[in-house]
């Protein structure tokens, strides 16, 4: 999804088409302009529209890079003491003296100084230039806008006389050798040593990782990302406790990583807040005492992948040479292989029980004023999930404009092209609508929504299911998921499975029964690893429609949604 406010694709008097977009306010200073304007180098409108996507992708990359520059660097928040400021300033001066000694003559060195700062007078600008060069030479990552950098720069300015004395010709080739510095690295505090040694603690690495992920995320991806971080904050704290504190990542061993994964596997499944608030070891002890069910292997795999990604950042930034969590997933896979097969989708008997229930006979009406009005979303959403294999939130977030015809085939357009929409992999896809949904009046329902929206626009009635309200993470399906889960559990069929997500597994199973190629049903369901996209990676909308229409019709108590009764 583009991160720009698209103003226009327009044609100039010379006949050529251009694209003009506004740069996000937060990166305008970094990029140095308020607007992008690029020629699409064609006078043909259709060709220009095709080229516009590539230009926008290029601009999106520029904005991402600009936001990464603004992301906080790990050393920016270091609280250096005055002794650190002056010690680092003198270390910078000694570095300059070393450069003087390496230079063939003083002219070469002065030319080097001029490249850093044209005016070598005692000024903050000159001090900043020398410090940036010094920190770069020592591979120290720190923003020149941080308080730590500012403190060292001022200390260097205070000691500027030492540097000018070193430049005074002492006779012969001995210039620049005498310098009155006395402070060395041994004088640095713990924060100063962390800066110089380029070490980073586990929690600091995690904060850097989060900042980078959030900067690169599109607006529609951020709510899910924030929710994921809240889920794993506790796991990071467990690991910090496991290794004996918030130690530098350089001290984390492969043995510690392996042992930690073993402990994660023993974690219990529980929704009790008092138990979830316990330490990892206390949770394991509680599970053993009460013979509780242990966490699913897929949950452990998610946590392990997080640590693999986290320590990959440490490798990429040259904090460590080897990722201690490499190979940890094999241990989890062995555990999963030993466990009994897990039910993920619905059986034919389950489907019959679900779709013959009162959920598809009565129109939902809230009992009390304070109850959430889920309206017809309880009727339509399970049916759409069954016939498309779409994720629950992908259906819940649909806009009225997302129901459209493509090549004469009615489809739902699952895309992240608005702030209240997102897809798991950030890719859009078109999914044909099953004829049973059309027979049940889904298009009639959507058309009524369009009439209401045209008559009176509100903050929500541009959506197919305007009654759904987002939770704190911006997820529209959270409340609906709980309601449907309660309904299915009351029928006695949701034990050990995710009630609505199970339709996704059921759809995949149905496709395999029909001998549909894996890449085709992956394209329909939007699974990563296939070439998912608006053109189905080349399989064609007609091919996808052929698959959808072969999905067995379920039997429900009504032939059209207008027949739904009001429960007395």
Coordinates of C-alpha atoms in Angstrom, one line a residue:
X1 CA 0.0 0.0 0.0
X2 CA 1.3 3.4 -0.9
X3 CA 2.2 5.7 2.0
X4 CA 1.3 8.8 0.0
X5 CA -1.7 11.0 -0.4
X6 CA -2.2 10.6 -4.1
X7 CA -3.1 13.9 -5.7
X8 CA -3.2 13.2 -9.4
X9 CA -1.9 11.6 -12.5
X10 CA -2.1 14.5 -14.9
X11 CA -1.1 15.4 -18.5
X12 CA 1.0 18.5 -19.2
X13 CA 0.8 20.7 -22.2
X14 CA 3.6 18.8 -23.9
X15 CA 1.3 15.8 -23.9
X16 CA 3.3 13.7 -21.5
X17 CA 1.6 12.2 -18.4
X18 CA 3.0 12.9 -14.9
X19 CA 2.4 11.7 -11.4
X20 CA 2.3 14.1 -8.5
X21 CA 2.2 13.0 -4.8
X22 CA 2.6 14.7 -1.5
X23 CA 5.5 13.6 0.7
X24 CA 4.4 12.5 4.2
X25 CA 4.9 15.4 6.6
X26 CA 7.2 13.5 9.0
X27 CA 9.9 12.9 6.3
X28 CA 9.6 16.1 4.3
X29 CA 12.7 17.6 6.1
X30 CA 14.7 14.4 5.4
X31 CA 13.8 14.2 1.7
X32 CA 14.0 17.9 1.3
X33 CA 10.7 18.5 -0.6
X34 CA 7.0 18.5 0.0
X35 CA 5.9 17.0 -3.2
X36 CA 7.1 14.3 -5.7
X37 CA 6.6 15.0 -9.3
X38 CA 7.8 12.5 -11.9
X39 CA 7.2 12.1 -15.6
X40 CA 5.8 8.8 -16.7
X41 CA 7.5 9.3 -20.1
X42 CA 4.5 8.5 -22.3
X43 CA 1.6 10.3 -23.9
X44 CA -0.7 7.3 -23.7
X45 CA -2.9 7.3 -20.6
X46 CA -3.3 3.5 -20.3
X47 CA 0.5 3.1 -20.5
X48 CA 1.0 5.9 -18.0
X49 CA -1.4 4.2 -15.5
X50 CA 0.6 1.0 -15.9
X51 CA 3.9 2.8 -15.2
X52 CA 2.5 4.7 -12.3
X53 CA 2.6 1.7 -10.0
X54 CA 6.4 1.3 -10.5
X55 CA 7.0 5.0 -9.9
X56 CA 4.9 4.8 -6.7
X57 CA 6.9 1.8 -5.5
X58 CA 10.1 3.7 -6.1
X59 CA 8.8 6.7 -4.1
X60 CA 7.6 4.3 -1.4
X61 CA 11.1 3.0 -1.0
X62 CA 12.5 6.5 -0.7
X63 CA 10.0 7.3 2.1
X64 CA 10.9 4.0 3.9
X65 CA 14.6 4.9 3.8
X66 CA 13.8 8.4 5.1
X67 CA 11.8 7.0 8.0
X68 CA 14.6 4.6 8.8
X69 CA 17.0 7.6 9.1
X70 CA 14.5 9.1 11.6
X71 CA 14.2 5.9 13.6
X72 CA 15.9 6.1 17.0
X73 CA 19.4 4.6 16.9
X74 CA 20.3 2.4 19.9
X75 CA 22.9 4.8 21.3
X76 CA 20.7 7.9 21.1
X77 CA 19.2 7.3 24.6
X78 CA 22.5 6.5 26.3
X79 CA 22.9 8.8 29.3
X80 CA 26.6 9.7 29.2
X81 CA 28.2 11.6 32.1
X82 CA 30.6 14.6 31.8
X83 CA 33.6 12.3 32.2
X84 CA 32.4 10.3 29.1
X85 CA 32.0 13.5 27.1
X86 CA 35.5 14.7 27.8
X87 CA 37.1 11.2 27.5
X88 CA 35.5 10.7 24.1
X89 CA 36.5 14.2 23.1
X90 CA 40.2 13.5 23.9
X91 CA 39.9 10.1 22.1
X92 CA 38.8 12.0 19.1
X93 CA 41.8 14.4 19.4
X94 CA 44.2 11.5 19.6
X95 CA 42.6 10.0 16.5
X96 CA 43.2 13.2 14.7
X97 CA 46.9 13.2 15.8
X98 CA 47.2 9.6 14.4
X99 CA 45.9 10.9 11.1
X100 CA 48.5 13.7 11.2
X101 CA 51.3 11.2 11.7
X102 CA 50.0 9.0 8.9
X103 CA 49.8 12.0 6.4
X104 CA 52.7 12.5 4.1
X105 CA 52.7 16.2 5.1
X106 CA 50.6 18.8 6.9
X107 CA 49.0 20.0 3.6
X108 CA 47.5 16.6 3.0
X109 CA 46.1 16.6 6.6
X110 CA 44.7 20.2 6.3
X111 CA 43.0 19.2 3.0
X112 CA 41.3 16.3 4.8
X113 CA 40.1 18.8 7.5
X114 CA 38.7 21.1 4.8
X115 CA 36.7 18.2 3.5
X116 CA 35.1 17.7 6.9
X117 CA 34.6 21.4 7.6
X118 CA 35.6 24.2 5.2
X119 CA 36.1 26.6 8.1
X120 CA 38.4 25.0 10.7
X121 CA 37.6 27.7 13.3
X122 CA 36.4 26.6 16.8
X123 CA 32.7 26.1 16.1
X124 CA 30.1 23.5 16.9
X125 CA 29.8 22.7 13.2
X126 CA 33.6 21.9 13.0
X127 CA 33.4 19.8 16.2
X128 CA 30.5 17.9 14.8
X129 CA 32.3 17.1 11.6
X130 CA 35.4 15.7 13.4
X131 CA 33.2 13.7 15.7
X132 CA 31.2 12.1 12.9
X133 CA 34.4 11.1 11.2
X134 CA 35.7 9.6 14.5
X135 CA 32.6 7.7 15.3
X136 CA 32.4 6.4 11.8
X137 CA 36.0 5.2 12.0
X138 CA 35.1 3.3 15.3
X139 CA 31.8 1.9 13.8
X140 CA 29.9 3.7 16.6
X141 CA 26.2 4.2 15.6
X142 CA 24.9 7.4 17.1
X143 CA 22.7 10.2 15.8
X144 CA 24.3 13.7 15.6
X145 CA 20.9 15.0 16.9
X146 CA 21.1 13.0 20.1
X147 CA 22.0 14.4 23.6
X148 CA 24.9 12.0 23.9
X149 CA 26.5 13.3 20.7
X150 CA 25.8 16.9 21.6
X151 CA 27.5 16.5 24.9
X152 CA 30.7 15.1 23.4
X153 CA 30.7 17.8 20.7
X154 CA 30.6 20.5 23.3
X155 CA 33.4 18.8 25.2
X156 CA 35.5 18.7 22.0
X157 CA 34.9 22.4 21.4
X158 CA 36.0 23.0 25.0
X159 CA 39.3 21.2 24.2
X160 CA 39.8 22.7 20.8
X161 CA 43.1 24.3 21.9
X162 CA 44.7 20.8 22.2
X163 CA 43.9 20.1 18.5
X164 CA 45.3 23.5 17.3
X165 CA 48.4 23.0 19.4
X166 CA 49.0 19.6 17.8
X167 CA 49.0 21.3 14.4
X168 CA 51.8 23.7 15.3
X169 CA 55.0 22.9 13.5
X170 CA 57.5 21.5 16.0
X171 CA 60.4 21.2 13.6
X172 CA 61.4 18.6 11.1
X173 CA 58.9 15.8 10.6
X174 CA 57.8 15.7 14.2
X175 CA 54.8 18.0 13.9
X176 CA 51.6 16.9 15.6
X177 CA 53.2 14.5 18.1
X178 CA 52.8 16.5 21.3
X179 CA 49.2 16.6 22.7
X180 CA 48.1 17.1 26.2
X181 CA 45.4 14.5 26.5
X182 CA 45.2 12.5 29.8
X183 CA 41.8 10.7 29.7
X184 CA 41.7 7.2 28.2
X185 CA 39.0 4.5 27.7
X186 CA 39.6 3.3 31.3
X187 CA 37.9 6.6 32.4
X188 CA 34.6 5.8 30.7
X189 CA 31.6 4.9 32.7
X190 CA 29.5 1.8 31.9
X191 CA 27.4 3.8 29.4
X192 CA 30.5 5.2 27.7
X193 CA 32.0 1.7 27.4
X194 CA 28.8 0.4 25.9
X195 CA 29.0 3.2 23.3
X196 CA 32.6 2.5 22.4
X197 CA 32.4 -1.3 22.5
X198 CA 29.4 -1.3 20.2
X199 CA 27.6 -3.6 22.6
X200 CA 23.9 -3.7 23.0
X201 CA 21.6 -5.3 25.6
X202 CA 18.8 -7.7 24.7
X203 CA 16.1 -5.2 25.5
X204 CA 17.8 -2.4 23.6
X205 CA 18.2 -4.7 20.6
X206 CA 14.5 -5.5 20.9
X207 CA 13.6 -1.8 20.9
X208 CA 15.7 -1.2 17.9
X209 CA 14.0 -4.2 16.1
X210 CA 10.6 -2.8 16.9
X211 CA 11.4 0.7 15.8
X212 CA 12.7 -0.7 12.4
X213 CA 9.7 -2.9 11.9
X214 CA 7.2 -0.1 12.6
X215 CA 9.0 2.3 10.3
X216 CA 8.8 -0.1 7.4
X217 CA 5.2 -1.2 8.1
X218 CA 2.4 0.4 6.1
X219 CA -0.4 2.2 8.0
X220 CA -2.7 -0.8 7.6
X221 CA -0.1 -3.3 8.9
X222 CA 0.8 -1.3 12.1
X223 CA -2.2 -2.3 14.3
X224 CA -1.5 -6.0 13.8
X225 CA 2.2 -5.4 14.3
X226 CA 1.6 -3.5 17.6
X227 CA -0.6 -6.3 18.8
X228 CA 2.1 -8.8 18.0
X229 CA 4.6 -6.8 19.9
X230 CA 2.3 -6.7 22.9
X231 CA 2.0 -10.4 22.7
X232 CA 5.8 -11.0 22.7
X233 CA 6.9 -8.3 25.2
X234 CA 6.3 -10.9 27.9
X235 CA 8.4 -13.6 26.0
X236 CA 11.3 -11.1 25.8
X237 CA 11.1 -10.5 29.5
X238 CA 11.1 -14.3 30.1
X239 CA 14.3 -14.6 28.0
X240 CA 16.0 -11.8 29.9
X241 CA 15.1 -13.6 33.2
X242 CA 16.3 -16.9 31.7
X243 CA 19.8 -15.7 30.9
X244 CA 20.2 -13.9 34.2
X245 CA 19.4 -10.3 33.3
X246 CA 19.5 -7.8 30.4
X247 CA 22.9 -8.8 29.3
X248 CA 24.7 -7.8 26.1
X249 CA 23.6 -9.9 23.1
X250 CA 27.3 -10.8 22.7
X251 CA 27.1 -12.9 25.8
X252 CA 24.0 -15.0 24.8
X253 CA 25.1 -18.6 24.0
X254 CA 23.6 -21.2 21.8
X255 CA 23.1 -23.4 24.9
X256 CA 21.0 -20.7 26.6
X257 CA 18.9 -20.3 23.4
X258 CA 18.4 -24.1 23.2
X259 CA 17.4 -24.4 26.9
X260 CA 15.0 -21.5 26.6
X261 CA 13.2 -23.1 23.7
X262 CA 12.8 -26.3 25.8
X263 CA 11.2 -24.3 28.5
X264 CA 8.8 -22.5 26.1
X265 CA 7.5 -25.9 24.9
X266 CA 6.4 -26.6 28.5
X267 CA 4.4 -23.5 28.8
X268 CA 0.7 -24.1 29.7
X269 CA -2.4 -23.1 27.6
X270 CA -4.4 -20.8 29.8
X271 CA -6.6 -17.6 29.7
X272 CA -6.3 -17.0 33.4
X273 CA -4.7 -13.6 33.9
X274 CA -3.2 -14.5 37.3
X275 CA -1.4 -17.5 35.7
X276 CA -0.3 -15.5 32.6
X277 CA 1.2 -12.9 34.9
X278 CA 3.6 -15.4 36.5
X279 CA 7.2 -16.0 35.4
X280 CA 7.8 -18.6 32.8
X281 CA 9.2 -21.1 35.4
X282 CA 6.2 -20.5 37.7
X283 CA 3.8 -21.1 34.8
X284 CA 5.6 -24.4 34.0
X285 CA 5.4 -25.5 37.7
X286 CA 1.7 -24.6 37.8
X287 CA 1.1 -26.7 34.6
X288 CA 2.9 -29.7 36.0
X289 CA 1.1 -29.5 39.3
X290 CA -2.3 -29.2 37.7
X291 CA -1.6 -31.5 34.7
X292 CA -2.5 -28.7 32.3
X293 CA -2.4 -28.8 28.6
X294 CA 0.8 -27.4 27.1
X295 CA 1.0 -24.6 24.5
X296 CA 0.6 -25.4 20.8
X297 CA 3.8 -26.0 18.8
X298 CA 2.8 -23.3 16.3
X299 CA 2.7 -20.8 19.1
X300 CA 6.2 -21.8 20.2
X301 CA 7.4 -21.6 16.5
X302 CA 6.1 -18.0 16.3
X303 CA 8.2 -17.1 19.4
X304 CA 11.3 -18.9 18.1
X305 CA 11.0 -17.2 14.7
X306 CA 10.8 -13.9 16.6
X307 CA 14.1 -14.6 18.4
X308 CA 15.7 -15.8 15.1
X309 CA 14.7 -12.5 13.5
X310 CA 15.8 -10.4 16.5
X311 CA 19.2 -12.0 16.6
X312 CA 19.5 -11.8 12.8
X313 CA 19.4 -8.0 13.3
X314 CA 22.3 -8.4 15.7
X315 CA 24.2 -10.3 13.1
X316 CA 23.3 -7.8 10.3
X317 CA 24.5 -4.9 12.5
X318 CA 27.7 -6.8 13.3
X319 CA 27.0 -7.0 17.1
X320 CA 27.5 -10.8 16.9
X321 CA 28.9 -13.2 14.3
X322 CA 26.4 -16.1 14.7
X323 CA 22.7 -16.3 15.5
X324 CA 22.3 -18.4 18.7
X325 CA 18.8 -19.4 17.8
X326 CA 19.7 -21.0 14.4
X327 CA 18.3 -24.5 14.3
X328 CA 16.0 -24.0 17.3
X329 CA 12.9 -24.7 15.2
X330 CA 14.0 -28.3 14.6
X331 CA 13.5 -29.0 18.3
X332 CA 10.0 -27.6 18.1
X333 CA 9.3 -29.6 14.9
X334 CA 10.4 -32.8 16.7
X335 CA 8.0 -32.0 19.5
X336 CA 5.2 -31.4 17.1
X337 CA 5.8 -34.7 15.3
X338 CA 5.4 -36.6 18.6
X339 CA 2.2 -34.9 19.5
X340 CA -1.2 -36.2 18.3
X341 CA -2.6 -34.7 15.1
X342 CA -4.5 -31.4 15.8
X343 CA -8.0 -30.8 14.4
X344 CA -7.9 -27.7 12.3
X345 CA -11.0 -27.7 10.0
X346 CA -14.6 -28.8 10.2
X347 CA -15.9 -32.2 9.3
X348 CA -18.9 -32.6 7.1
X349 CA -21.0 -33.3 10.2
X350 CA -19.7 -30.2 11.9
X351 CA -20.6 -28.1 8.9
X352 CA -24.1 -29.5 8.8
X353 CA -24.5 -28.6 12.5
X354 CA -23.2 -25.1 12.0
X355 CA -25.2 -24.1 9.0
X356 CA -28.5 -25.7 10.1
X357 CA -28.3 -23.8 13.4
X358 CA -30.5 -20.8 14.5
X359 CA -27.6 -18.5 13.5
X360 CA -28.9 -18.9 9.9
X361 CA -32.6 -18.7 10.8
X362 CA -32.9 -15.7 12.9
X363 CA -31.9 -12.1 12.3
X364 CA -29.6 -11.0 15.2
X365 CA -31.1 -8.4 17.5
X366 CA -29.3 -7.2 20.6
X367 CA -31.2 -8.0 23.8
X368 CA -30.1 -4.9 25.8
X369 CA -29.2 -1.4 24.7
X370 CA -25.6 -2.0 25.8
X371 CA -25.2 -5.2 23.7
X372 CA -23.2 -5.0 20.5
X373 CA -25.4 -5.1 17.4
X374 CA -23.7 -7.6 15.1
X375 CA -26.6 -7.5 12.8
X376 CA -26.4 -9.5 9.5
X377 CA -22.6 -9.9 9.9
X378 CA -23.4 -13.1 11.9
X379 CA -25.2 -14.4 8.9
X380 CA -22.9 -13.4 6.0
X381 CA -19.4 -13.6 7.4
X382 CA -19.3 -17.4 8.2
X383 CA -20.8 -18.1 4.8
X384 CA -18.2 -15.9 3.0
X385 CA -15.4 -17.4 5.0
X386 CA -16.6 -20.9 4.1
X387 CA -16.9 -20.2 0.3
X388 CA -13.7 -18.2 -0.1
X389 CA -11.3 -19.4 2.5
X390 CA -10.6 -15.8 3.4
X391 CA -9.4 -14.7 6.8
X392 CA -12.1 -13.4 9.2
X393 CA -10.7 -9.8 9.4
X394 CA -10.3 -9.7 5.6
X395 CA -14.1 -10.2 5.3
X396 CA -15.0 -8.0 8.3
X397 CA -13.1 -5.0 6.8
X398 CA -14.6 -5.1 3.3
X399 CA -15.7 -1.8 1.8
X400 CA -18.8 -1.6 -0.4
X401 CA -16.5 -0.7 -3.3
X402 CA -14.7 -4.0 -2.8
X403 CA -17.7 -6.0 -4.1
X404 CA -17.3 -5.6 -7.9
X405 CA -17.3 -7.3 -11.3
X406 CA -14.1 -8.4 -12.9
X407 CA -14.3 -9.8 -16.5
X408 CA -18.0 -10.3 -15.9
X409 CA -17.5 -12.3 -12.7
X410 CA -18.6 -10.9 -9.3
X411 CA -15.7 -10.8 -6.8
X412 CA -14.7 -9.4 -3.5
X413 CA -11.5 -7.4 -3.7
X414 CA -9.4 -8.1 -0.6
X415 CA -6.9 -5.3 -0.4
X416 CA -5.0 -3.0 2.0
X417 CA -5.8 0.2 0.1
X418 CA -7.3 2.1 3.1
X419 CA -6.3 2.9 6.7
X420 CA -9.0 0.6 8.1
X421 CA -8.0 -2.4 5.9
X422 CA -5.0 -4.7 5.8
X423 CA -3.9 -8.1 4.5
X424 CA -1.5 -10.4 6.3
X425 CA 1.1 -10.3 3.5
X426 CA 0.3 -6.8 2.3
X427 CA -0.9 -8.1 -1.1
X428 CA -4.3 -7.6 -2.7
X429 CA -6.3 -10.3 -4.3
X430 CA -9.6 -10.8 -6.1
X431 CA -11.8 -13.7 -5.0
X432 CA -14.9 -14.8 -7.0
X433 CA -18.2 -14.9 -5.2
X434 CA -19.9 -18.3 -5.0
X435 CA -23.3 -18.5 -6.7
X436 CA -24.9 -19.6 -3.4
X437 CA -24.0 -16.3 -1.9
X438 CA -25.5 -14.5 -4.8
X439 CA -28.7 -16.6 -4.6
X440 CA -28.9 -15.8 -0.9
X441 CA -29.0 -12.1 -1.8
X442 CA -25.5 -10.9 -0.9
X443 CA -25.4 -8.5 -3.8
X444 CA -28.8 -7.2 -2.8
X445 CA -27.5 -6.7 0.7
X446 CA -24.5 -4.8 -0.7
X447 CA -26.6 -2.6 -2.9
X448 CA -28.8 -1.6 0.0
X449 CA -25.7 -0.6 1.8
X450 CA -24.7 1.5 -1.1
X451 CA -28.1 3.3 -1.1
X452 CA -27.7 4.0 2.6
X453 CA -24.2 5.3 2.1
X454 CA -25.3 7.5 -0.8
X455 CA -28.2 8.9 1.2
X456 CA -26.2 9.6 4.3
X457 CA -22.5 9.2 4.7
X458 CA -21.2 8.2 8.2
X459 CA -17.8 7.1 9.5
X460 CA -18.6 3.4 9.0
X461 CA -21.4 2.9 6.4
X462 CA -18.8 2.8 3.5
X463 CA -18.1 -0.8 4.8
X464 CA -20.1 -3.9 3.9
X465 CA -20.5 -4.6 7.7
X466 CA -20.8 -1.1 9.2
X467 CA -22.0 -2.5 12.5
X468 CA -18.5 -3.9 13.4
X469 CA -16.4 -1.7 15.6
X470 CA -12.6 -1.9 15.9
X471 CA -10.9 -2.9 19.1
X472 CA -7.9 -1.0 20.6
X473 CA -5.7 -2.7 17.9
X474 CA -7.9 -1.5 15.1
X475 CA -9.2 -5.0 14.4
X476 CA -12.8 -5.0 13.2
X477 CA -13.3 -8.8 13.7
X478 CA -12.3 -9.2 17.3
X479 CA -15.8 -8.9 18.8
X480 CA -17.4 -10.9 16.0
X481 CA -14.8 -13.6 16.5
X482 CA -15.8 -14.0 20.2
X483 CA -19.5 -14.0 19.4
X484 CA -19.2 -16.6 16.6
X485 CA -16.9 -18.7 18.8
X486 CA -19.5 -18.7 21.6
X487 CA -22.2 -19.7 19.1
X488 CA -20.2 -22.6 17.7
X489 CA -19.0 -23.8 21.1
X490 CA -22.7 -23.9 22.2
X491 CA -23.2 -26.3 19.4
X492 CA -20.4 -28.4 20.8
X493 CA -18.2 -28.3 17.7
X494 CA -15.4 -25.8 18.4
X495 CA -13.4 -27.7 21.0
X496 CA -9.7 -27.4 20.2
X497 CA -10.0 -25.3 17.0
X498 CA -10.3 -21.7 16.0
X499 CA -14.0 -21.5 15.3
X500 CA -14.0 -19.1 12.3
X501 CA -10.5 -19.7 11.1
X502 CA -11.4 -23.4 10.7
X503 CA -13.4 -22.5 7.6
X504 CA -10.1 -21.5 6.0
X505 CA -8.8 -25.0 6.7
X506 CA -12.0 -26.5 5.5
X507 CA -11.7 -24.6 2.2
X508 CA -8.2 -25.8 1.6
X509 CA -9.3 -29.4 2.3
X510 CA -12.2 -29.0 -0.2
X511 CA -9.7 -27.8 -2.8
X512 CA -7.5 -30.8 -2.3
X513 CA -10.5 -33.1 -2.6
X514 CA -11.2 -31.5 -5.9
X515 CA -7.5 -32.0 -6.9
X516 CA -7.0 -28.2 -7.3
X517 CA -3.3 -27.4 -7.7
X518 CA -1.7 -26.0 -4.6
X519 CA -0.5 -22.7 -6.2
X520 CA -4.1 -22.1 -7.4
X521 CA -5.8 -22.4 -4.0
X522 CA -2.9 -20.6 -2.4
X523 CA -3.6 -17.7 -4.7
X524 CA -7.3 -17.7 -3.8
X525 CA -6.6 -17.8 0.0
X526 CA -3.7 -15.4 -0.1
X527 CA -1.1 -17.8 1.4
X528 CA 2.4 -16.5 1.3
X529 CA 4.9 -18.3 -0.9
X530 CA 2.7 -18.3 -4.0
X531 CA 2.6 -15.4 -6.5
X532 CA -0.5 -13.9 -4.9
X533 CA -1.8 -10.7 -6.6
X534 CA -4.6 -9.1 -8.5
X535 CA -4.0 -11.3 -11.5
X536 CA -3.7 -14.5 -9.4
X537 CA -0.1 -14.9 -10.4
X538 CA -1.2 -15.7 -13.9
X539 CA -3.9 -18.3 -13.2
X540 CA -6.8 -16.1 -14.4
X541 CA -10.0 -15.0 -12.7
X542 CA -12.0 -17.5 -14.6
X543 CA -9.8 -20.4 -13.3
X544 CA -10.3 -19.1 -9.7
X545 CA -14.1 -18.8 -10.3
X546 CA -14.2 -22.4 -11.6
X547 CA -12.6 -23.6 -8.3
X548 CA -14.9 -21.4 -6.1
X549 CA -18.1 -22.6 -7.8
X550 CA -17.1 -26.3 -7.2
X551 CA -17.2 -25.8 -3.4
X552 CA -20.2 -27.8 -2.1
X553 CA -23.2 -25.8 -1.2
X554 CA -24.1 -25.9 2.5
X555 CA -27.8 -26.3 3.5
X556 CA -29.1 -23.4 5.5
X557 CA -32.7 -22.9 6.8
X558 CA -33.5 -20.0 4.4
X559 CA -33.2 -19.4 0.6
X560 CA -32.7 -15.6 0.9
X561 CA -31.5 -13.5 3.7
X562 CA -34.8 -11.5 3.7
X563 CA -36.5 -14.6 5.1
X564 CA -34.6 -14.4 8.4
X565 CA -37.0 -14.2 11.3
X566 CA -36.9 -12.0 14.4
X567 CA -36.5 -14.2 17.5
X568 CA -39.2 -13.6 20.0

